[in-house]
CSV table of C-alpha atoms in Angstrom, one decimal:
chain,number,residue,atom,x,y,z
A,298,MET,CA,134.5,105.3,82.7
A,299,ALA,CA,130.9,104.2,82.0
A,300,GLU,CA,128.3,104.7,84.8
A,301,PRO,CA,127.7,101.4,86.6
A,302,LEU,CA,124.3,99.8,86.0
A,303,ILE,CA,122.0,97.7,88.2
A,304,LEU,CA,120.1,94.6,87.1
A,305,ALA,CA,116.9,93.9,88.9
A,306,LEU,CA,115.3,90.4,88.9
A,307,ASP,CA,111.6,90.6,89.7
A,308,GLN,CA,110.2,87.1,90.2
A,309,GLY,CA,106.4,87.3,90.4
A,310,THR,CA,103.4,85.1,90.6
A,311,THR,CA,102.7,85.1,86.8
A,312,SER,CA,106.0,86.0,85.3
A,313,THR,CA,109.8,86.3,85.8
A,314,ARG,CA,111.1,89.8,84.7
A,315,ALA,CA,114.4,91.5,84.6
A,316,ILE,CA,115.0,95.3,84.2
A,317,LEU,CA,118.3,97.1,83.7
A,318,PHE,CA,118.5,100.4,85.5
A,319,ASP,CA,121.0,103.3,85.6
A,320,LEU,CA,121.7,105.0,88.9
A,321,SER,CA,119.0,107.7,88.3
A,322,GLY,CA,116.4,105.0,88.3
A,323,LYS,CA,115.8,105.0,84.5
A,324,ALA,CA,114.9,101.7,82.9
A,325,LEU,CA,117.2,100.9,80.0
A,326,GLY,CA,116.0,97.5,78.9
A,327,GLU,CA,113.8,94.6,80.1
A,328,ALA,CA,112.6,91.1,79.4
A,329,ALA,CA,109.9,88.8,80.8
A,330,ILE,CA,108.8,85.2,80.6
A,331,PRO,CA,105.4,84.0,81.7
A,332,LEU,CA,105.2,81.5,84.5
A,333,ALA,CA,103.1,78.4,84.3
A,334,GLN,CA,100.5,77.9,87.0
A,335,HIS,CA,99.7,74.4,88.4
A,336,TYR,CA,96.5,73.6,90.2
A,337,PRO,CA,96.7,69.9,91.4
A,338,ALA,CA,93.6,70.2,93.6
A,339,ASP,CA,90.9,72.6,94.6
A,340,GLY,CA,92.6,75.6,96.3
A,341,TRP,CA,96.1,74.3,95.6
A,342,VAL,CA,98.5,76.4,93.6
A,343,GLU,CA,102.1,75.4,92.6
A,344,HIS,CA,105.0,76.6,90.6
A,345,ASP,CA,107.9,74.7,89.0
A,346,ALA,CA,111.0,76.0,90.9
A,347,ILE,CA,113.4,74.9,88.1
A,348,GLU,CA,111.3,76.7,85.5
A,349,ILE,CA,111.6,79.9,87.7
A,350,TYR,CA,115.4,79.5,88.0
A,351,GLU,CA,115.9,78.9,84.3
A,352,ALA,CA,113.7,81.9,83.4
A,353,ALA,CA,115.6,84.1,85.8
A,354,VAL,CA,118.9,83.4,84.0
A,355,GLN,CA,117.3,83.9,80.6
A,356,VAL,CA,115.6,87.3,81.4
A,357,MET,CA,118.7,88.7,83.0
A,358,ASN,CA,120.7,88.0,79.9
A,359,GLN,CA,117.9,89.3,77.6
A,360,ALA,CA,117.3,92.5,79.6
A,361,VAL,CA,121.0,93.5,79.2
A,362,ALA,CA,120.9,92.6,75.5
A,363,ALA,CA,117.7,94.5,75.0
A,364,ALA,CA,119.3,97.7,76.4
A,365,GLY,CA,122.2,97.3,74.0
A,366,ARG,CA,124.6,97.1,77.0
A,367,ARG,CA,127.3,94.7,78.1
A,368,MET,CA,127.2,92.5,81.2
A,369,ASP,CA,130.5,93.9,82.4
A,370,GLU,CA,128.7,97.2,82.9
A,371,VAL,CA,126.4,95.6,85.4
A,372,ALA,CA,127.8,96.4,88.9
A,373,THR,CA,125.3,94.4,91.0
A,374,ILE,CA,122.0,92.5,91.0
A,375,GLY,CA,118.9,93.1,93.1
A,376,ILE,CA,116.2,90.5,93.6
A,377,THR,CA,112.6,90.9,94.6
A,378,ASN,CA,110.0,88.1,94.7
A,379,GLN,CA,106.6,86.8,95.4
A,380,ARG,CA,107.0,86.7,99.2
A,381,GLU,CA,105.3,83.7,100.8
A,382,THR,CA,105.9,81.0,98.1
A,383,VAL,CA,108.1,78.3,99.5
A,384,VAL,CA,110.5,75.7,98.0
A,385,LEU,CA,112.1,72.6,99.6
A,386,TRP,CA,115.1,71.1,97.8
A,387,ASP,CA,117.9,68.6,98.0
A,388,ARG,CA,121.2,70.4,98.9
A,389,HIS,CA,123.3,67.8,97.1
A,390,THR,CA,121.5,67.6,93.7
A,391,GLY,CA,119.9,71.0,93.7
A,392,LEU,CA,116.6,69.5,92.7
A,393,PRO,CA,113.3,70.5,94.3
A,394,ALA,CA,111.7,67.8,96.5
A,395,HIS,CA,108.3,69.1,95.3
A,396,ARG,CA,106.9,71.9,93.3
A,397,ALA,CA,106.9,75.3,95.0
A,398,VAL,CA,103.8,75.9,97.1
A,399,VAL,CA,102.5,79.4,96.1
A,400,TRP,CA,101.3,82.1,98.4
A,401,GLN,CA,97.8,81.8,97.1
A,402,ASP,CA,97.6,78.1,98.1
A,403,ARG,CA,95.0,77.2,100.7
A,404,ARG,CA,95.9,73.5,101.4
A,405,THR,CA,96.8,74.3,105.0
A,406,ALA,CA,93.5,75.9,105.9
A,407,ALA,CA,92.5,73.0,108.3
A,408,ARG,CA,95.9,73.2,110.0
A,409,CYS,CA,95.5,76.9,110.5
A,410,GLU,CA,92.0,76.6,111.9
A,411,ALA,CA,93.2,73.9,114.3
A,412,LEU,CA,96.0,76.3,115.5
A,413,ARG,CA,93.4,79.1,116.0
A,414,LEU,CA,91.1,76.8,118.0
A,415,GLU,CA,94.1,75.9,120.2
A,416,GLY,CA,94.4,79.6,121.0
A,417,ALA,CA,97.7,80.0,119.3
A,418,GLU,CA,97.0,83.1,117.2
A,419,ALA,CA,97.5,85.8,119.8
A,420,ARG,CA,101.0,84.5,120.6
A,421,VAL,CA,101.8,84.1,116.9
A,422,THR,CA,100.8,87.7,116.2
A,423,ASP,CA,102.9,88.9,119.2
A,424,VAL,CA,106.0,87.2,117.8
A,425,THR,CA,105.6,87.4,114.1
A,426,GLY,CA,103.3,90.4,113.5
A,427,LEU,CA,101.1,88.1,111.3
A,428,LEU,CA,97.8,86.2,111.6
A,429,ILE,CA,97.5,82.5,111.3
A,430,ASP,CA,96.6,81.9,107.7
A,431,PRO,CA,97.5,79.6,104.8
A,432,TYR,CA,98.8,82.7,103.0
A,433,PHE,CA,102.1,82.6,105.0
A,434,SER,CA,105.0,80.2,104.4
A,435,GLY,CA,105.3,78.4,107.7
A,436,THR,CA,102.3,76.0,107.4
A,437,LYS,CA,103.2,75.4,103.8
A,438,LEU,CA,106.7,74.3,104.7
A,439,ALA,CA,105.3,72.1,107.5
A,440,TRP,CA,103.0,70.5,104.9
A,441,LEU,CA,105.9,69.7,102.6
A,442,LEU,CA,107.9,68.1,105.4
A,443,ASP,CA,104.8,66.0,106.4
A,444,ASN,CA,103.7,65.0,103.0
A,445,VAL,CA,106.7,64.7,100.7
A,446,PRO,CA,108.0,61.1,101.1
A,447,ASP,CA,110.9,60.9,103.5
A,448,ALA,CA,111.2,64.7,103.7
A,449,ARG,CA,111.4,64.8,107.5
A,450,THR,CA,114.0,62.1,107.6
A,451,ARG,CA,116.0,63.8,104.9
A,452,ALA,CA,115.7,67.2,106.6
A,453,GLN,CA,116.9,65.8,109.9
A,454,ALA,CA,119.9,64.2,108.1
A,455,GLY,CA,120.8,67.6,106.7
A,456,ASP,CA,120.0,66.7,103.1
A,457,LEU,CA,117.3,69.2,102.5
A,458,LEU,CA,117.1,73.0,102.4
A,459,ALA,CA,114.2,75.4,102.3
A,460,GLY,CA,113.4,79.0,101.6
A,461,THR,CA,111.2,81.5,99.8
A,462,ILE,CA,111.8,82.2,96.1
A,463,ASP,CA,114.6,84.7,96.8
A,464,THR,CA,116.5,82.1,98.8
A,465,TRP,CA,116.0,79.5,96.1
A,466,LEU,CA,117.2,81.8,93.3
A,467,ILE,CA,120.3,83.0,95.3
A,468,TRP,CA,121.3,79.4,96.1
A,469,LYS,CA,121.0,78.4,92.5
A,470,LEU,CA,122.7,81.5,91.1
A,471,THR,CA,125.6,81.1,93.4
A,472,GLY,CA,126.0,77.4,92.8
A,473,GLY,CA,124.9,76.5,96.3
A,474,ALA,CA,127.4,78.9,98.0
A,475,SER,CA,124.8,81.1,99.7
A,476,HIS,CA,121.7,79.9,101.6
A,477,VAL,CA,120.4,83.2,102.6
A,478,THR,CA,117.3,85.4,102.7
A,479,ASP,CA,116.5,89.0,103.8
A,480,ALA,CA,114.5,90.2,106.8
A,481,THR,CA,111.5,91.3,104.7
A,482,ASN,CA,111.0,87.8,103.3
A,483,ALA,CA,111.7,86.2,106.7
A,484,SER,CA,109.1,88.3,108.3
A,485,ARG,CA,106.4,86.7,106.0
A,486,THR,CA,107.0,83.1,107.1
A,487,LEU,CA,105.3,82.8,110.5
A,488,LEU,CA,108.7,81.6,111.8
A,489,PHE,CA,110.5,84.9,112.4
A,490,ASP,CA,110.6,87.0,115.5
A,491,ILE,CA,110.3,90.5,114.0
A,492,ARG,CA,111.4,92.4,117.1
A,493,ALA,CA,114.4,90.1,118.0
A,494,GLN,CA,115.1,89.7,114.2
A,495,VAL,CA,115.9,86.0,114.5
A,496,TRP,CA,114.1,82.7,113.7
A,497,SER,CA,111.8,82.0,116.6
A,498,ASP,CA,112.4,78.7,118.5
A,499,GLU,CA,108.8,79.0,119.8
A,500,MET,CA,107.3,79.3,116.3
A,501,LEU,CA,109.6,76.6,114.9
A,502,ALA,CA,108.4,74.3,117.6
A,503,LEU,CA,104.7,75.2,117.1
A,504,LEU,CA,104.9,74.3,113.4
A,505,ASP,CA,107.5,71.5,113.8
A,506,VAL,CA,110.0,73.1,111.3
A,507,PRO,CA,113.7,72.3,111.9
A,508,ARG,CA,115.9,75.4,112.1
A,509,ALA,CA,118.7,73.7,110.1
A,510,ILE,CA,116.8,73.8,106.8
A,511,LEU,CA,116.2,77.6,107.0
A,512,PRO,CA,118.5,80.2,105.5
A,513,GLU,CA,120.6,82.9,107.2
A,514,VAL,CA,118.7,86.2,107.5
A,515,ARG,CA,120.6,89.2,106.2
A,516,ASP,CA,119.9,93.0,105.7
A,517,CYS,CA,118.1,94.1,102.5
A,518,ALA,CA,121.3,95.8,101.3
A,519,GLY,CA,124.6,94.0,101.4
A,520,LEU,CA,126.4,91.1,99.8
A,521,PHE,CA,124.3,87.9,99.4
A,522,GLY,CA,126.8,86.1,97.1
A,523,GLU,CA,128.1,86.1,93.5
A,524,THR,CA,126.6,84.5,90.5
A,525,LEU,CA,128.4,81.7,88.8
A,526,PRO,CA,130.5,83.1,86.0
A,527,ASP,CA,129.0,80.9,83.3
A,528,LEU,CA,125.4,82.1,83.9
A,529,LEU,CA,125.8,85.7,83.0
A,530,GLY,CA,129.2,85.8,81.4
A,531,ARG,CA,130.9,86.9,84.6
A,532,ALA,CA,130.5,86.7,88.4
A,533,ILE,CA,128.2,89.5,89.5
A,534,PRO,CA,127.5,90.3,93.2
A,535,ILE,CA,123.9,90.1,94.4
A,536,CYS,CA,123.7,93.1,96.8
A,537,GLY,CA,120.0,93.7,97.4
A,538,VAL,CA,117.0,91.6,98.3
A,539,ALA,CA,113.4,92.4,99.4
A,540,GLY,CA,109.9,90.9,99.1
A,541,ASP,CA,107.8,92.4,96.4
A,542,GLN,CA,105.7,94.8,98.4
A,543,GLN,CA,108.6,96.0,100.5
A,544,ALA,CA,110.6,96.5,97.3
A,545,ALA,CA,107.8,98.6,96.0
A,546,LEU,CA,107.7,100.6,99.2
A,547,MET,CA,111.4,101.4,98.6
A,548,GLY,CA,110.8,102.0,94.9
A,549,GLN,CA,108.2,104.7,95.9
A,550,GLY,CA,110.8,106.3,98.2
A,551,CYS,CA,108.7,105.5,101.4
A,552,ILE,CA,111.7,105.5,103.8
A,553,ALA,CA,110.3,107.7,106.6
A,554,PRO,CA,107.4,107.1,109.0
A,555,GLY,CA,104.0,107.9,107.6
A,556,GLN,CA,105.1,107.5,104.0
A,557,MET,CA,102.8,105.0,102.3
A,558,LYS,CA,102.2,103.3,99.0
A,559,ALA,CA,99.4,101.3,97.4
A,560,THR,CA,99.8,99.0,94.4
A,561,TYR,CA,96.6,98.6,92.5
A,562,GLY,CA,96.5,95.4,90.4
A,563,THR,CA,94.0,92.6,90.7
A,564,GLY,CA,93.9,93.4,94.4
A,565,CYS,CA,95.7,96.0,96.3
A,566,PHE,CA,98.5,96.0,98.9
A,567,LEU,CA,98.8,99.1,101.0
A,568,LEU,CA,101.9,99.6,103.3
A,569,VAL,CA,102.7,102.5,105.6
A,570,ASN,CA,106.2,102.9,107.0
A,571,THR,CA,106.1,103.1,110.9
A,572,GLY,CA,109.9,103.6,111.3
A,573,GLY,CA,111.6,101.8,114.2
A,574,SER,CA,108.3,101.0,115.9
A,575,ALA,CA,106.6,97.7,115.2
A,576,PRO,CA,103.0,98.4,116.3
A,577,LYS,CA,100.6,95.7,117.5
A,578,SER,CA,97.6,96.1,115.3
A,579,GLY,CA,94.2,96.3,117.0
A,580,THR,CA,92.5,96.2,113.6
A,581,ARG,CA,94.0,92.9,112.3
A,582,LEU,CA,96.5,94.5,110.0
A,583,LEU,CA,99.8,92.8,109.5
A,584,THR,CA,103.0,94.2,111.1
A,585,THR,CA,105.9,93.4,108.9
A,586,VAL,CA,109.6,94.4,108.3
A,587,ALA,CA,109.8,97.3,105.8
A,588,ALA,CA,113.5,97.0,105.5
A,589,ARG,CA,116.7,96.2,107.4
A,590,ILE,CA,119.7,98.4,106.7
A,591,ASP,CA,123.0,98.2,108.7
A,592,GLY,CA,121.4,95.8,111.1
A,593,GLN,CA,118.5,98.2,112.0
A,594,ALA,CA,115.0,97.1,111.1
A,595,THR,CA,112.2,99.5,110.2
A,596,PHE,CA,108.6,98.3,110.1
A,597,ALA,CA,105.4,98.7,108.2
A,598,LEU,CA,101.7,98.1,108.7
A,599,GLU,CA,100.2,96.2,105.7
A,600,GLY,CA,96.7,95.7,104.6
A,601,ALA,CA,95.5,93.7,101.6
A,602,ILE,CA,92.4,94.4,99.4
A,603,PHE,CA,91.4,91.2,97.6
A,604,ILE,CA,89.4,92.9,94.8
A,605,ALA,CA,90.6,96.1,93.2
A,606,GLY,CA,91.3,96.0,89.5
A,607,ALA,CA,89.4,92.7,89.5
A,608,ALA,CA,86.2,94.7,90.1
A,609,ILE,CA,86.8,96.4,86.8
A,610,GLY,CA,87.4,93.0,85.3
A,611,TRP,CA,84.0,91.9,86.5
A,612,LEU,CA,82.4,94.8,84.6
A,613,VAL,CA,84.1,93.6,81.5
A,614,GLU,CA,83.7,89.9,81.9
A,615,GLY,CA,80.5,89.7,83.9
A,616,LEU,CA,78.5,92.7,82.6
A,617,GLY,CA,79.7,92.8,79.0
A,618,VAL,CA,81.4,96.2,79.2
A,619,GLU,CA,83.8,96.4,76.2
A,620,SER,CA,87.1,97.1,77.9
A,621,PRO,CA,88.6,98.7,81.1
A,622,ALA,CA,88.8,101.9,79.2
A,623,ALA,CA,85.1,101.7,78.3
A,624,ALA,CA,84.4,101.0,82.0
A,625,GLU,CA,86.1,104.2,83.1
A,626,ALA,CA,84.3,106.1,80.4
A,627,LEU,CA,81.0,104.8,81.8
A,628,ALA,CA,82.0,105.6,85.4
A,629,ARG,CA,82.8,109.2,84.4
A,630,ARG,CA,79.2,109.6,83.1
A,631,ALA,CA,77.6,108.5,86.4
A,632,ARG,CA,75.1,110.8,88.0
A,633,PRO,CA,76.8,113.3,90.5
A,634,ASP,CA,74.3,112.1,93.2
A,635,ASN,CA,75.0,108.5,92.5
A,636,ALA,CA,74.5,106.5,95.7
A,637,VAL,CA,75.1,103.0,94.3
A,638,ILE,CA,77.5,100.9,96.4
A,639,LEU,CA,79.3,97.8,95.2
A,640,VAL,CA,80.8,95.6,97.9
A,641,PRO,CA,83.1,93.4,95.7
A,642,ALA,CA,83.4,90.6,98.2
A,643,PHE,CA,83.7,88.0,95.4
A,644,THR,CA,86.2,86.0,97.4
A,645,GLY,CA,85.5,87.4,100.8
A,646,LEU,CA,86.8,90.6,102.3
A,647,GLY,CA,90.4,91.3,103.2
A,648,ALA,CA,91.9,93.8,105.8
A,649,PRO,CA,90.6,95.1,108.1
A,650,TRP,CA,87.4,93.0,107.8
A,651,TRP,CA,89.0,89.6,107.3
A,652,ASP,CA,85.8,87.7,106.4
A,653,ALA,CA,86.4,84.9,103.9
A,654,GLU,CA,82.7,84.0,103.9
A,655,ALA,CA,81.4,87.5,103.0
A,656,ARG,CA,80.0,87.7,99.5
A,657,GLY,CA,79.5,90.6,97.1
A,658,ALA,CA,76.5,92.9,97.0
A,659,LEU,CA,75.2,95.8,94.9
A,660,MET,CA,73.1,98.2,97.0
A,661,GLY,CA,71.4,101.6,96.6
A,662,LEU,CA,69.9,100.8,93.2
A,663,THR,CA,67.1,103.1,92.0
A,664,ARG,CA,65.1,103.2,88.8
A,665,ASP,CA,67.5,105.7,87.3
A,666,ALA,CA,70.6,103.8,88.1
A,667,GLY,CA,72.3,102.1,85.2
A,668,LEU,CA,75.7,100.8,84.0
A,669,PRO,CA,77.4,104.2,84.5
A,670,GLU,CA,76.4,104.2,88.2
A,671,ILE,CA,77.4,100.5,88.6
A,672,ALA,CA,80.8,101.2,86.9
A,673,ALA,CA,81.4,104.2,89.2
A,674,ALA,CA,80.6,102.0,92.2
A,675,ALA,CA,83.3,99.5,91.1
A,676,TYR,CA,85.9,102.2,91.1
A,677,ASP,CA,84.6,103.8,94.3
A,678,ALA,CA,84.8,100.4,96.0
A,679,CYS,CA,88.6,100.5,95.5
A,680,ALA,CA,88.7,103.9,97.1
A,681,TYR,CA,86.5,103.1,100.0
A,682,GLN,CA,88.5,99.9,100.8
A,683,THR,CA,91.6,102.1,100.7
A,684,ALA,CA,90.0,104.5,103.1
A,685,ASP,CA,89.2,101.7,105.5
A,686,LEU,CA,92.8,100.6,105.5
A,687,ILE,CA,94.1,104.1,106.1
A,688,SER,CA,91.7,104.6,109.0
A,689,ALA,CA,92.8,101.3,110.5
A,690,MET,CA,96.5,102.3,110.1
A,691,ARG,CA,95.9,105.7,111.7
A,692,SER,CA,94.2,103.9,114.6
A,693,ASP,CA,97.1,101.4,115.0
A,694,ALA,CA,100.0,103.9,114.5
A,695,PRO,CA,98.8,107.5,114.9
A,696,GLU,CA,102.4,108.7,115.5
A,697,ALA,CA,103.4,107.5,112.0
A,698,PHE,CA,101.0,110.0,110.3
A,699,GLY,CA,102.3,113.5,110.2
A,700,ALA,CA,100.9,116.6,108.5
A,701,GLY,CA,101.0,116.5,104.7
A,702,SER,CA,101.1,112.7,104.3
A,703,GLU,CA,100.4,111.4,100.8
A,704,LEU,CA,99.4,108.0,99.3
A,705,ARG,CA,101.9,107.1,96.5
A,706,ILE,CA,100.2,104.8,94.1
A,707,ASP,CA,101.4,102.4,91.3
A,708,GLY,CA,100.0,99.4,89.4
A,709,GLY,CA,97.7,99.2,86.5
A,710,MET,CA,94.8,101.3,87.9
A,711,SER,CA,97.2,104.1,88.7
A,712,ARG,CA,97.6,104.9,85.0
A,713,SER,CA,94.3,106.8,85.2
A,714,PRO,CA,94.5,110.4,86.4
A,715,TRP,CA,90.7,110.2,86.9
A,716,PHE,CA,91.0,107.2,89.3
A,717,ALA,CA,93.8,109.0,91.2
A,718,GLN,CA,91.5,112.0,91.7
A,719,ARG,CA,88.6,109.8,92.7
A,720,LEU,CA,90.8,108.1,95.2
A,721,ALA,CA,91.9,111.4,96.7
A,722,ASP,CA,88.3,112.6,96.9
A,723,LEU,CA,86.9,109.6,98.6
A,724,THR,CA,89.8,109.0,101.0
A,725,GLY,CA,90.5,112.6,101.9
A,726,GLN,CA,94.2,111.8,101.3
A,727,ARG,CA,96.5,113.4,98.9
A,728,VAL,CA,97.4,110.9,96.2
A,729,ALA,CA,100.7,110.9,94.2
A,730,ARG,CA,100.5,108.9,91.0
A,731,ALA,CA,103.9,107.3,90.0
A,732,SER,CA,105.2,108.1,86.5
A,733,TYR,CA,106.8,104.7,86.3
A,734,GLU,CA,104.9,101.6,87.3
A,735,GLU,CA,107.6,99.0,87.8
A,736,THR,CA,108.4,100.3,91.3
A,737,THR,CA,108.9,96.7,92.6
A,738,ALA,CA,111.9,96.1,90.3
A,739,LEU,CA,113.2,99.6,90.9
A,740,GLY,CA,113.1,99.0,94.7
A,741,ALA,CA,115.2,95.9,94.3
A,742,ALA,CA,117.7,97.8,92.2
A,743,LEU,CA,117.9,100.6,94.8
A,744,PHE,CA,118.6,98.2,97.6
A,745,ALA,CA,121.3,96.5,95.5
A,746,GLY,CA,122.8,99.9,94.6
A,747,LEU,CA,122.9,100.8,98.3
A,748,GLY,CA,124.4,97.4,99.2
A,749,ALA,CA,127.1,97.7,96.5
A,750,GLY,CA,128.1,101.2,97.6
A,751,LEU,CA,126.7,102.9,94.5
A,752,TYR,CA,124.6,105.2,96.6
A,753,PRO,CA,126.1,106.8,99.8
A,754,ASP,CA,123.0,106.3,101.9
A,755,LEU,CA,119.4,105.3,101.9
A,756,ALA,CA,118.1,108.8,101.2
A,757,ALA,CA,120.3,109.0,98.1
A,758,ALA,CA,119.0,105.7,96.9
A,759,ALA,CA,115.4,106.7,97.5
A,760,SER,CA,115.9,109.9,95.5
A,761,ALA,CA,115.9,107.8,92.4
A,762,ARG,CA,112.2,107.0,92.8
A,763,PRO,CA,109.9,108.0,90.0
A,764,THR,CA,108.4,111.5,89.7
A,765,THR,CA,104.7,111.7,90.8
A,766,GLU,CA,101.6,113.6,89.7
A,767,PRO,CA,99.6,114.8,92.7
A,768,ALA,CA,95.8,114.8,93.2
A,769,ASP,CA,94.4,116.7,96.1
A,770,PRO,CA,90.9,116.0,97.6
A,771,SER,CA,88.2,118.2,96.3
A,772,PHE,CA,85.1,116.8,98.1
A,773,SER,CA,83.7,118.5,101.2
A,774,ASP,CA,84.3,116.6,104.5
A,775,ALA,CA,80.5,116.1,104.8
A,776,ASP,CA,80.1,114.6,101.3
A,777,ARG,CA,83.1,112.3,101.9
A,778,ALA,CA,81.8,111.2,105.3
A,779,ALA,CA,78.3,110.5,103.9
A,780,GLY,CA,79.8,108.3,101.2
A,781,GLN,CA,82.0,106.4,103.6
A,782,ALA,CA,79.0,105.8,105.9
A,783,ARG,CA,77.0,104.3,103.0
A,784,TRP,CA,79.9,102.1,102.2
A,785,ARG,CA,80.5,100.8,105.8
A,786,ASP,CA,76.8,100.2,106.2
A,787,ALA,CA,76.8,98.1,103.1
A,788,VAL,CA,79.9,96.2,104.2
A,789,ARG,CA,78.3,95.3,107.6
A,790,ARG,CA,75.3,93.9,105.7
A,791,VAL,CA,77.4,91.3,103.9
A,792,LEU,CA,79.7,90.3,106.8
A,793,SER,CA,79.2,86.7,108.0
A,794,HIS,CA,80.2,87.6,111.6
A,795,ASP,CA,79.9,90.5,114.0
A,796,GLY,CA,83.6,91.2,114.4
A,797,ALA,CA,83.7,94.4,112.4
A,798,PRO,CA,86.5,96.7,113.4
A,799,ALA,CA,85.6,100.1,114.8
A,800,LEU,CA,86.8,102.5,112.1
């Protein structure tokens, strides 16, 4: 009998992708379709939910065909998704009441500021682990209810449903039979009590969101429903769901406390597994659900870097460097005593600084500094921001960091062994570079395989993670400390407020 296969659906911000995996974690075939972006007003970002659904069906069929396999070999489907994007739809027609409001959207900034001025943030953080910010789903959903004609009336009459992209896709794929989400996606809404693992009546009242429109919250691994037979040629159970960063955490095998991963794309998301403890951050990191298996939640601290690979893009687009490869070649020629610091606060600074008004700066220039030194500073900025996040995480959850911890990295910048070594040198942390970059899709597949009983336990599923290439720190502690001190001095010079964390 042929080995069962797992189909992962990775619905992201700019594309919808499907990858077919075997049980060893090997990718057999894939397909992707770009996703149109809609910008109806300054700071607003929307997606067409129907376009997302139709693309999902197409890429799942195409990925299996690209592998030269049959759909009857697919044992289960795993779904991962852009986390905070929210959809409101009619439960009778299956049509969206409005385009999906994307995680990047800032239309609820004034509402969030009003809630902060009312003193609500401390309680919101206690319950949800999050900060009050337009990034999260709750205020977006409240906006839809308040601004789509008759939405509140229809919601109260039981005619509307809501959910993040995973919920929308499952509802459509199952023909409306399953209105569900998983605990990782629920934990990004501002509406979920992460310790009680239920929708919070207090948060629902604060944002005026009716409970009836929200999905049932389930474990990451288990049955979410079956696809309609005519979509993929047969009914296939959906047995795994997780938000994109938590799926990548699983795809990197970070299932024990202290294990951490960073994904380096345009920005960077760094998560550290804190086990069964949901620490309250004193450095304004996010506390989020890492996974929920057999009813038991594990947690993670999460920090976001706004500008990572985008700093290399700035070298190319802003300073005329030929390509990212040319930028790395320049950086590798920089003077060994280079003291140039780039603070890439092009759109503000993320965790742990959280200063939307900060702006970028280039410091430490001397007459002998040139493009190589500036290029090196762009790469170093990614490493220094990572070091800040790791320091904040150690402060918030020291018990999660044992001896021999390593930072597992993926994403576009992780392709470079040189960057991985630089990251290790400037953070003082062992870095393990993944041999396979699509760890988000892989994580969804592993959750699905666990939920379908294809793996006997979580450890067996995580063992299918990609191999890694290690890079150990080579700098002296004194040299590393001097560089970090220059970086933090530069950051404090660009901050618009005095609330810098003590790192």
